[in-house]
Amino acid sequence: MKKILSIFILFPFCLFGQSKKSGLDFNSTLVQIPLDLKKNAHTVFRLDEGIVDVAAPGRYTFKVHQILTILNKDGAHHLHQAHGIDKFNKIEDIEIKVFHQLGNEIEKYRKKDFSVSAAYDGMSLITDNKVMQLVIPVTEYPVTLEISYTEEVSSHTNLQPWYFQGYGVAVELSRFIVKIPVEMDIRYSIKNISINPVITTVGSKKNYLWEVKNLAAKKFEEGAGEYARSPKLLIGANQFEYDGYRGNMSDWKGLGTWYTDLVKQTNQLSGKYKAEIQNLVTGTLNDIEKIRILYAYLQNNFRYVNISLGIGGFKPFPADFVHEKKYGDCKGLSNYMQACLNAVNIKSYSALINAGEEEAPVDPDFPYNGFNHVILCVPMNKDTVWLECTSKTVDFAHLSNFTENRNALLVTENGGVLVATPRSRSHQNDFTIITTVDLNENGSGKIESRMKTTGKYKYEQLSYSQEKDDIKKKYFVNELGFPDPDEFDISFGEKNIQPLTTIFRLKLDKINDFSAGSKMFFKPRFHRIWPAKLPATEPRTEDFLFECPLQKTDTTILKLPQGYVVDALPKTKDLKCDFATYRTSYWFDETQKAIYSTAKLELNQHLIPAEKYASVKSFFDEVVQDGAQRIVIKKE
């Protein structure tokens, strides 16, 4: 919903701010970093200070002053300085000084040294977003940067957030100050650190000060979600203004009311377009079927583009415009779908949500615009239908791991109402595969795998169905673990049929892993049921995130060539942990002269508490290790 930069800015902690008067003797501290702050650190922030000075509900100044020492190349991303700018966010003054490890200034950069380019993300149709950036060349470490800049903000829904620390970063002093007119007020939320503000009143401003010192560096823990437990501070002004639209965010109702005012008169279709939509469902009596028909119409005829020009970052284009142009962004397509439902007398609500595969639900006790996406909610008598209006592949009434298990803000006629979105169960992300292997005496043969997929696996396969054959092949070999075929053929079923059926046929000159004398050795499955061992734990301090709950079932049928018999079958497994199960079985069918191998893996929860991670890792390590067993056949 808000602006999205086209580049991946790798230094979020060097953009969030500071002030000019540090109270530190800069020259004397360059080579005096305490040893305990160097441990596990690639960068030490000597000073990290930011001041937000609020002038009015829609305007504030953000001043930043940082002194950071980059110890080694792992901190090199701090040398890439970038700022997103648009009509409401402008960088006025910026200066960067570069110091040798002994304290000598070796370079200085100003605003004129930054390049400015359009922040194009490949999907935006209309945007005024730009990025100004500078890459600082460095030949040796350590190196110290002193960064100062001022940003003028003329429209906002939230005040500047503050991140005290990132992974691999130690902090000597981090200080954040908010100055706000006494007649206004702020709300704040502290995450992953215990700290209270010092509050004072100076003249017409109330000042809030948060300060931390001597934070040791934290190691990045794979699978935790980026900055999942980084100490951070979120700030919300009760009174705000964006592009002339004023609002109050002291509660969720107020934010919803503000958005309702934005979308007035945009979610109704004019007469002739309304009639077109009504004709699509003529003769359909069931509301669910009407919604299904209109959702299919949306998916088959409209495409997603990003629109983020000024208030267009929040306000959708009118439904008539979207109907005519056959494109829109998340808010535009959701608003259009709402207009279609209005045309057939079905009530629905736009739902603001924080989308992303590793996003946590917004805090219900802290009203804050942390949303970046819009979906649609259709309340029904027995259940609620949720619609992802930007995707051509997501099933009707299903949310993927992009938006499931979150808190969404429904935009109702009575203001905002925070509700929970559904969370998927393991059977909704199902991968079932039956593989038949016709083996020749020389070890060559044919393999046919029939896959039936739902949820995550279905969407994954549909995305690859549009790729060239070499990309499809890489997916099946690298991602699913099939052997690299000499010849292959792939066919995908109809996307609207549940589950999706995919057939992968391949020929191999050598199907067995290896031979020894008269024996041939085979993996128990030709599809990899789990890709790799989970990251090591030391022990773990942060929760671990899988993409979603899931289940995978593999049946492999190895047809023996004439004159061969079973020599050995793998041992069966029955593994359990608090969140997952895994079972295998093996047998020989005399009638078919075929070895059957079955395996079923089920993960019931995607979020694993840190204290449970060791047992879950051990479980999945055993699953991976089980794939190393071998089926052995031999000549009679």
XYZ file of C-alpha atoms in Angstrom:
636
model
C 0.000 0.000 0.000
C 2.762 2.414 0.860
C 5.815 2.936 -1.316
C 8.069 -0.022 -2.098
C 11.647 0.573 -3.230
C 12.813 -1.376 -6.244
C 16.157 -2.190 -4.631
C 16.858 -4.230 -1.523
C 18.311 -1.770 0.958
C 20.714 -3.738 3.075
C 21.273 -1.323 5.884
C 17.984 -0.647 7.697
C 19.723 0.240 10.910
C 21.835 2.989 9.387
C 18.770 4.791 8.090
C 16.683 5.093 11.203
C 18.352 8.060 12.768
C 20.369 10.173 15.191
C 21.090 13.759 16.456
C 24.077 16.080 16.273
C 25.206 16.417 19.873
C 26.448 12.996 20.792
C 28.387 13.741 23.941
C 31.098 11.361 22.700
C 34.718 12.276 22.053
C 34.729 10.927 18.503
C 38.458 10.981 17.817
C 39.385 9.280 21.059
C 36.815 6.499 20.640
C 37.758 5.446 17.125
C 40.209 2.799 18.310
C 38.773 2.262 21.773
C 35.890 -0.119 21.153
C 35.423 -2.405 24.172
C 36.398 -5.993 23.397
C 33.048 -7.371 24.528
C 31.308 -5.234 21.889
C 33.513 -6.645 19.133
C 32.430 -10.214 19.876
C 30.151 -11.585 17.107
C 29.999 -8.074 15.593
C 30.708 -6.957 12.049
C 29.735 -3.367 12.923
C 29.745 -1.277 16.093
C 27.494 1.767 16.308
C 29.443 4.206 18.471
C 26.492 6.571 18.302
C 23.080 6.038 16.771
C 20.845 9.014 17.440
C 17.600 10.236 15.914
C 15.314 13.191 16.630
C 11.729 13.428 15.401
C 10.422 16.982 15.748
C 6.675 17.131 15.055
C 5.387 20.474 13.780
C 1.774 19.495 13.002
C -0.336 16.333 12.501
C 1.039 15.926 8.976
C 4.574 17.305 9.278
C 7.755 16.413 11.099
C 11.517 16.702 10.734
C 13.757 13.699 11.263
C 17.414 14.432 12.093
C 20.001 11.696 12.146
C 23.551 11.436 13.432
C 25.489 8.182 13.395
C 29.040 7.096 14.047
C 29.645 3.489 13.105
C 32.766 1.399 12.780
C 32.632 -1.404 10.227
C 34.988 -4.095 11.489
C 35.052 -6.436 8.489
C 33.494 -7.186 5.109
C 30.390 -8.740 6.703
C 29.350 -5.180 7.529
C 29.999 -3.899 4.010
C 26.269 -3.392 3.359
C 26.505 -0.269 5.543
C 28.637 1.235 2.778
C 25.566 1.225 0.537
C 23.620 4.269 1.680
C 20.119 4.660 0.231
C 17.045 6.745 1.004
C 13.560 6.427 -0.423
C 12.169 9.812 -1.423
C 8.901 11.092 -2.907
C 6.727 14.206 -2.787
C 6.196 13.730 0.969
C 9.676 12.596 2.037
C 12.679 14.716 1.098
C 16.316 14.568 2.221
C 17.448 18.164 2.817
C 20.991 17.914 4.184
C 23.264 14.910 4.164
C 26.951 14.498 4.943
C 29.037 11.360 5.264
C 32.619 11.387 6.510
C 34.880 8.364 6.121
C 37.697 7.760 8.624
C 40.709 5.470 8.499
C 41.037 3.050 11.431
C 43.496 5.430 13.107
C 41.044 8.318 12.959
C 42.188 10.197 9.862
C 39.406 11.579 7.663
C 39.937 10.145 4.183
C 36.769 11.168 2.326
C 33.647 13.306 2.602
C 30.367 12.995 0.681
C 27.404 15.348 0.359
C 23.971 15.256 -1.248
C 25.381 16.080 -4.687
C 27.382 12.838 -4.630
C 24.249 10.681 -4.425
C 22.587 9.345 -7.559
C 18.798 9.618 -7.853
C 16.732 7.155 -9.858
C 13.157 5.961 -10.119
C 12.362 3.230 -7.621
C 10.982 0.837 -10.215
C 10.021 -2.607 -8.948
C 8.893 -4.181 -12.224
C 5.199 -4.033 -11.251
C 4.490 -0.329 -10.725
C 2.392 1.499 -13.286
C 2.111 4.829 -11.494
C 4.600 5.899 -8.830
C 6.559 8.947 -7.758
C 8.938 6.934 -5.607
C 12.635 7.543 -6.114
C 15.772 6.346 -4.422
C 18.907 8.365 -3.764
C 21.915 6.207 -3.118
C 25.655 6.146 -2.727
C 28.098 3.239 -2.601
C 31.213 4.153 -0.619
C 34.382 2.458 -1.927
C 36.529 0.914 0.807
C 39.676 -1.160 0.357
C 40.408 -2.153 3.952
C 38.759 -2.588 7.334
C 38.051 -1.417 9.934
C 36.610 1.845 8.656
C 34.432 4.400 10.433
C 31.573 6.440 8.998
C 30.028 9.553 10.483
C 26.610 10.144 8.926
C 24.364 13.177 9.377
C 21.193 14.006 7.490
C 17.818 15.725 7.809
C 14.602 14.390 6.334
C 11.497 16.537 5.917
C 8.221 14.599 6.063
C 5.074 16.417 4.920
C 2.539 13.549 5.123
C 2.436 10.423 7.253
C 0.281 7.885 9.055
C 2.987 6.816 11.528
C 5.989 8.595 12.962
C 9.497 7.308 12.284
C 10.185 3.875 13.852
C 13.489 3.212 15.594
C 15.576 0.050 15.483
C 18.108 -0.051 18.292
C 20.109 -2.946 16.889
C 20.439 -5.367 13.991
C 22.037 -8.799 13.779
C 25.815 -8.692 13.950
C 25.682 -5.115 15.221
C 26.908 -3.945 18.632
C 25.771 -0.607 20.050
C 27.644 1.737 22.386
C 24.905 4.356 22.502
C 21.528 4.498 20.786
C 19.258 7.417 21.513
C 15.857 8.359 20.098
C 13.965 11.568 20.831
C 10.431 12.606 19.886
C 9.352 16.222 20.268
C 5.630 16.802 19.859
C 3.308 19.780 20.506
C 1.742 19.538 23.957
C -1.761 19.601 22.435
C -0.964 16.394 20.501
C -0.032 12.986 21.854
C 1.754 9.824 20.783
C 1.491 6.117 21.407
C 4.553 3.892 21.495
C 5.336 0.211 21.586
C 8.680 -1.241 22.676
C 9.579 -4.667 21.302
C 12.277 -7.067 22.507
C 13.895 -4.713 25.002
C 12.915 -3.282 28.380
C 13.214 0.504 28.368
C 11.033 3.409 29.492
C 11.144 6.937 28.092
C 12.200 10.007 30.005
C 9.390 12.534 29.450
C 9.875 16.280 29.856
C 8.117 19.445 28.707
C 10.154 22.243 27.153
C 8.152 25.271 26.053
C 5.355 24.187 23.719
C 6.766 20.679 23.161
C 6.584 17.453 25.104
C 9.828 15.494 24.714
C 10.245 11.714 24.888
C 13.740 10.223 25.203
C 14.692 6.543 24.883
C 18.327 5.562 25.374
C 20.268 2.297 25.512
C 23.980 1.627 25.973
C 26.424 -1.226 25.411
C 24.303 -3.763 23.543
C 26.384 -6.784 22.550
C 25.956 -8.116 19.019
C 23.399 -10.837 18.380
C 24.082 -13.674 15.987
C 21.619 -14.116 13.152
C 19.567 -17.274 13.609
C 18.394 -18.717 10.324
C 14.649 -19.218 10.073
C 13.764 -16.585 12.657
C 12.329 -14.076 10.237
C 14.296 -10.935 9.466
C 14.722 -8.811 12.608
C 12.156 -10.975 14.414
C 13.517 -10.154 17.849
C 15.515 -7.038 17.151
C 14.952 -4.309 19.755
C 12.678 -1.732 18.172
C 10.373 1.159 18.966
C 7.165 1.935 17.065
C 5.688 5.426 17.348
C 2.186 6.488 16.416
C 0.720 9.980 16.589
C -2.930 10.001 17.589
C -3.535 12.852 15.142
C -2.108 12.393 11.647
C -2.553 13.719 8.131
C -1.723 12.263 4.732
C -2.028 14.382 1.581
C -4.683 16.567 3.171
C -6.694 13.700 4.674
C -6.700 14.002 8.462
C -7.306 11.103 10.810
C -7.149 9.887 14.383
C -5.376 6.650 15.250
C -5.949 6.513 18.974
C -7.839 3.275 18.265
C -8.413 0.853 15.389
C -11.839 2.324 14.757
C -10.263 5.681 13.937
C -7.849 4.244 11.357
C -10.728 2.410 9.683
C -12.814 5.588 9.617
C -9.959 7.435 7.905
C -9.710 4.750 5.238
C -13.496 4.683 4.790
C -13.418 8.386 3.947
C -10.738 7.701 1.326
C -12.715 5.046 -0.534
C -16.093 6.802 -0.556
C -17.727 6.720 -3.987
C -15.006 4.433 -5.398
C -16.628 1.032 -4.775
C -19.794 1.410 -6.858
C -20.087 0.514 -10.542
C -22.016 2.699 -12.974
C -25.195 1.401 -14.593
C -23.880 -0.384 -17.689
C -20.931 -1.981 -15.887
C -23.183 -3.024 -13.023
C -25.500 -4.739 -15.512
C -22.541 -6.635 -17.025
C -21.638 -8.025 -13.612
C -25.227 -8.936 -12.793
C -25.503 -10.851 -16.077
C -22.543 -13.017 -15.062
C -24.536 -14.520 -12.193
C -28.001 -14.608 -13.761
C -29.772 -17.771 -12.652
C -27.388 -18.356 -9.756
C -29.329 -18.442 -6.491
C -26.545 -19.322 -4.058
C -24.434 -16.406 -2.780
C -21.342 -18.595 -2.467
C -21.591 -19.538 -6.140
C -22.060 -15.894 -7.092
C -18.890 -14.976 -5.226
C -17.053 -17.896 -6.831
C -18.131 -16.848 -10.351
C -17.148 -13.216 -9.821
C -13.802 -14.180 -8.281
C -13.038 -16.404 -11.291
C -13.979 -13.479 -13.563
C -11.525 -11.269 -11.671
C -8.698 -13.820 -11.830
C -9.180 -14.551 -15.529
C -9.559 -10.990 -16.795
C -7.574 -8.607 -14.587
C -3.899 -8.150 -13.817
C -1.975 -6.698 -10.904
C 0.093 -3.505 -11.140
C 1.389 -1.285 -8.340
C 0.021 2.256 -8.000
C 1.616 4.466 -5.331
C 1.428 8.085 -6.437
C 0.704 10.430 -3.508
C -2.577 9.523 -1.820
C -2.813 6.811 -4.499
C -0.587 4.822 -2.191
C -3.706 4.447 -0.042
C -6.720 5.452 -2.152
C -7.904 3.035 -4.855
C -8.905 4.060 -8.342
C -12.700 4.018 -8.882
C -14.242 0.655 -9.745
C -15.297 1.922 -13.191
C -11.667 2.756 -14.034
C -10.489 -0.733 -13.027
C -13.346 -2.332 -14.983
C -12.354 -0.426 -18.129
C -8.584 -0.853 -17.860
C -8.606 -4.431 -16.553
C -5.784 -3.764 -14.087
C -5.251 -2.485 -10.558
C -3.147 -2.808 -7.432
C -4.149 -4.675 -4.275
C -6.473 -1.951 -3.031
C -7.845 -1.266 -6.526
C -8.617 -4.920 -7.312
C -10.074 -5.552 -3.847
C -12.167 -2.401 -4.165
C -13.329 -3.524 -7.615
C -14.272 -6.974 -6.329
C -16.219 -5.266 -3.556
C -18.037 -3.179 -6.182
C -18.919 -6.350 -8.112
C -20.351 -7.901 -4.959
C -22.249 -4.694 -4.213
C -23.789 -5.004 -7.676
C -25.305 -8.377 -6.734
C -26.248 -7.304 -3.179
C -23.506 -9.161 -1.297
C -21.856 -7.261 1.546
C -18.066 -7.279 1.837
C -15.282 -5.316 3.524
C -11.811 -4.254 2.483
C -9.265 -5.721 4.905
C -5.915 -4.025 5.535
C -3.208 -6.542 6.390
C 0.558 -6.884 6.839
C 1.473 -9.365 4.125
C 4.654 -11.411 3.841
C 5.797 -14.962 4.477
C 7.582 -14.138 7.745
C 5.266 -11.460 9.128
C 3.838 -11.672 12.642
C 0.272 -10.523 13.406
C -0.053 -6.833 14.276
C -0.428 -6.103 17.980
C -4.158 -5.748 18.753
C -3.357 -3.476 21.709
C -1.332 -0.990 19.655
C -3.208 0.794 16.833
C -0.598 1.412 14.153
C -0.539 1.422 10.373
C 1.776 -1.531 9.839
C -0.255 -2.685 6.839
C 1.100 -3.102 3.306
C -1.657 -4.986 1.510
C -5.437 -5.165 1.016
C -7.597 -8.277 0.687
C -11.378 -8.714 0.805
C -13.550 -10.206 3.544
C -17.068 -11.474 2.763
C -19.039 -12.378 5.918
C -21.552 -15.191 5.373
C -24.170 -16.765 7.630
C -22.099 -19.840 8.467
C -18.582 -18.799 7.601
C -16.436 -15.985 6.234
C -14.999 -15.966 2.721
C -11.565 -14.370 2.312
C -10.402 -13.335 -1.163
C -6.864 -12.578 -2.348
C -7.663 -10.323 -5.306
C -4.155 -9.879 -6.764
C -3.396 -13.531 -7.534
C -4.377 -15.512 -10.612
C -3.593 -18.823 -8.907
C -4.750 -18.680 -5.267
C -7.842 -20.823 -4.776
C -11.249 -19.345 -4.102
C -11.818 -18.624 -0.392
C -8.220 -19.470 0.491
C -5.401 -17.327 1.855
C -1.821 -18.429 1.339
C 0.992 -18.072 3.877
C 1.321 -14.531 2.513
C -1.669 -13.345 4.597
C -2.906 -16.213 6.746
C -2.708 -16.277 10.546
C -2.641 -12.457 10.838
C -4.787 -9.680 12.233
C -6.599 -7.747 9.499
C -8.352 -4.402 9.861
C -11.834 -4.575 8.338
C -12.943 -1.220 6.944
C -16.605 -1.075 7.945
C -19.255 1.630 7.925
C -18.616 1.960 11.675
C -14.845 2.297 11.388
C -12.025 -0.208 11.706
C -12.499 -3.629 13.300
C -9.499 -5.896 13.887
C -10.164 -9.583 13.149
C -8.024 -12.690 12.763
C -7.521 -14.242 9.332
C -7.691 -18.045 9.008
C -4.676 -20.215 9.608
C -4.089 -23.159 7.312
C -3.936 -26.750 8.494
C -1.483 -29.323 7.259
C -3.969 -30.956 4.855
C -4.462 -27.613 3.083
C -0.805 -27.644 1.991
C -0.638 -31.192 0.710
C 1.859 -32.870 -1.603
C 0.899 -36.424 -2.555
C 3.039 -38.284 -5.072
C 2.868 -41.772 -6.567
C 5.965 -42.782 -8.507
C 6.152 -45.888 -10.681
C 9.572 -47.107 -11.818
C 9.936 -49.555 -14.732
C 13.465 -50.877 -14.342
C 15.492 -52.681 -16.989
C 18.147 -55.294 -16.284
C 20.956 -52.881 -17.152
C 19.752 -50.279 -14.619
C 18.074 -47.996 -17.146
C 14.360 -47.378 -17.190
C 11.370 -45.083 -17.075
C 9.876 -43.172 -14.153
C 6.405 -41.668 -13.986
C 5.424 -39.489 -11.024
C 1.853 -38.303 -10.499
C 1.609 -35.429 -8.053
C -1.549 -34.036 -6.484
C -1.003 -30.737 -4.695
C -2.939 -28.151 -2.721
C -2.084 -24.832 -1.093
C 1.604 -23.904 -1.048
C 2.623 -26.803 -3.277
C -0.115 -26.137 -5.831
C 0.808 -22.448 -6.156
C 4.475 -23.357 -6.427
C 3.841 -25.788 -9.273
C 1.487 -23.408 -11.075
C 4.178 -20.731 -11.019
C 6.654 -23.123 -12.671
C 4.060 -24.289 -15.197
C 4.527 -20.961 -17.005
C 8.314 -21.315 -17.263
C 10.492 -22.697 -20.042
C 11.317 -26.412 -20.016
C 14.849 -25.939 -18.690
C 13.503 -23.957 -15.713
C 10.862 -26.612 -15.074
C 13.547 -29.287 -15.171
C 15.688 -27.413 -12.638
C 12.682 -27.166 -10.312
C 12.024 -30.901 -10.388
C 15.694 -31.803 -10.017
C 16.932 -29.113 -7.610
C 13.819 -28.394 -5.557
C 12.009 -31.733 -5.529
C 15.122 -33.909 -5.629
C 14.411 -36.005 -8.722
C 17.365 -37.499 -10.625
C 18.563 -35.456 -13.604
C 16.764 -37.062 -16.569
C 18.090 -37.862 -20.020
C 14.593 -37.281 -21.407
C 11.550 -35.831 -19.668
C 7.999 -34.644 -20.150
C 5.879 -32.556 -17.774
C 2.148 -31.901 -17.911
C 0.110 -29.732 -15.551
C -3.601 -30.150 -14.898
C -6.324 -27.517 -14.854
C -5.589 -24.920 -12.162
C -9.231 -24.615 -11.096
C -9.518 -28.307 -10.262
C -8.616 -29.198 -6.692
C -6.102 -30.731 -6.167
C -3.783 -29.807 -9.024
C -2.458 -32.843 -10.892
C 1.066 -32.767 -12.316
C 2.659 -35.645 -14.220
C 6.440 -35.902 -14.577
C 7.774 -38.584 -16.919
C 11.487 -39.194 -17.316
C 13.915 -41.647 -18.838
C 17.280 -42.484 -17.320
C 20.198 -44.544 -18.550
C 20.927 -45.288 -14.910
C 18.177 -45.346 -12.313
C 20.062 -47.106 -9.518
C 22.472 -45.145 -7.320
C 25.251 -47.664 -7.799
C 25.951 -51.353 -8.382
C 28.159 -53.887 -6.641
C 28.559 -57.235 -8.315
C 25.091 -58.599 -9.051
C 23.399 -56.090 -6.749
C 21.775 -52.745 -7.503
C 21.196 -50.099 -4.823
C 18.358 -47.522 -4.869
C 17.181 -44.647 -2.735
C 13.879 -45.462 -1.030
C 12.211 -42.550 -2.897
C 12.948 -40.705 -6.112
C 11.404 -37.520 -4.732
C 13.088 -35.871 -1.742
C 10.476 -35.724 1.004
C 12.467 -33.156 3.009
C 15.262 -31.061 1.471
C 17.941 -30.683 4.154
C 18.781 -30.664 7.828
C 17.594 -27.669 9.819
C 20.107 -24.997 10.919
C 22.329 -25.794 13.882
C 21.348 -24.655 17.361
C 23.751 -23.248 19.968
C 21.175 -23.207 21.758
C 18.580 -21.229 19.889
C 17.159 -18.007 21.339
C 14.600 -17.124 18.651
C 11.508 -18.927 17.419
C 11.846 -20.830 14.144
C 9.453 -20.312 11.243
C 8.460 -22.902 8.681
C 6.528 -21.522 5.714
C 3.270 -23.181 6.782
C 1.806 -26.391 8.203
C 2.064 -29.141 5.589
C 1.809 -32.803 4.794
C 3.672 -34.884 2.226
C 2.876 -38.448 1.204
C 5.137 -40.462 -1.083
C 4.408 -43.874 -2.569
C 7.148 -45.335 -4.765
C 6.626 -48.551 -6.745
C 9.835 -50.130 -8.041
C 9.053 -52.831 -10.610
C 11.841 -55.375 -10.725
C 13.219 -56.619 -14.053
C 13.049 -60.292 -14.934
C 15.509 -62.386 -12.948
C 15.896 -59.972 -10.001
C 14.791 -60.445 -6.381
C 14.818 -58.371 -3.205
C 18.043 -58.530 -1.232
C 17.301 -55.915 1.473
C 14.653 -53.346 2.335
C 15.129 -50.268 4.561
C 13.994 -50.318 8.153
C 10.588 -48.792 8.805
C 10.460 -45.537 10.750
C 7.897 -44.071 13.130
C 9.133 -40.674 14.334
C 7.354 -38.065 16.421
C 7.992 -34.694 17.987
C 5.630 -32.131 19.480
C 4.785 -30.629 16.088
C 5.350 -33.326 13.465
C 5.134 -37.025 12.604
C 6.909 -39.223 10.056
C 6.140 -42.838 9.142
C 7.532 -45.178 6.513
C 6.860 -48.729 5.425
C 8.339 -51.106 2.828
C 7.125 -54.378 1.348
C 7.421 -56.605 -1.695
C 4.353 -57.519 -3.758
C 4.943 -60.991 -5.206
C 2.101 -60.711 -7.704
C 3.350 -57.459 -9.216
C 7.034 -58.232 -8.670
C 7.337 -54.740 -7.231
C 8.768 -53.113 -4.111
C 6.477 -50.612 -2.393
C 7.949 -47.758 -0.373
C 5.637 -45.363 1.480
C 6.393 -42.321 3.589
C 4.206 -39.684 5.193
C 5.450 -36.470 6.802
C 3.095 -34.109 8.609
C 3.967 -30.744 10.179
C 1.098 -29.373 12.255
C 2.461 -25.960 13.249
C 4.655 -23.488 11.387
C 5.945 -21.500 14.392
C 8.325 -23.458 16.617
C 9.164 -21.912 20.017
C 12.888 -21.508 20.571
C 12.870 -23.861 23.562
C 11.358 -26.640 21.405
C 13.645 -26.150 18.430
C 16.311 -28.705 19.409
C 13.813 -31.585 19.430
C 12.259 -30.450 16.137
C 15.693 -30.181 14.522
C 16.556 -33.675 15.724
C 13.291 -34.958 14.232
C 13.893 -33.453 10.787
C 17.540 -34.490 10.804
C 16.338 -38.083 11.243
C 13.882 -37.628 8.373
C 16.720 -36.486 6.107
C 18.964 -39.299 7.312
C 16.238 -41.847 6.598
C 16.490 -40.923 2.930
C 20.048 -42.292 2.958
C 18.820 -45.876 3.474
C 18.926 -48.116 0.420
C 16.742 -50.661 -1.313
C 18.912 -53.510 -2.587
C 17.991 -55.971 -5.311
C 20.087 -58.744 -6.845
C 20.052 -61.272 -9.618
C 18.594 -64.627 -8.718
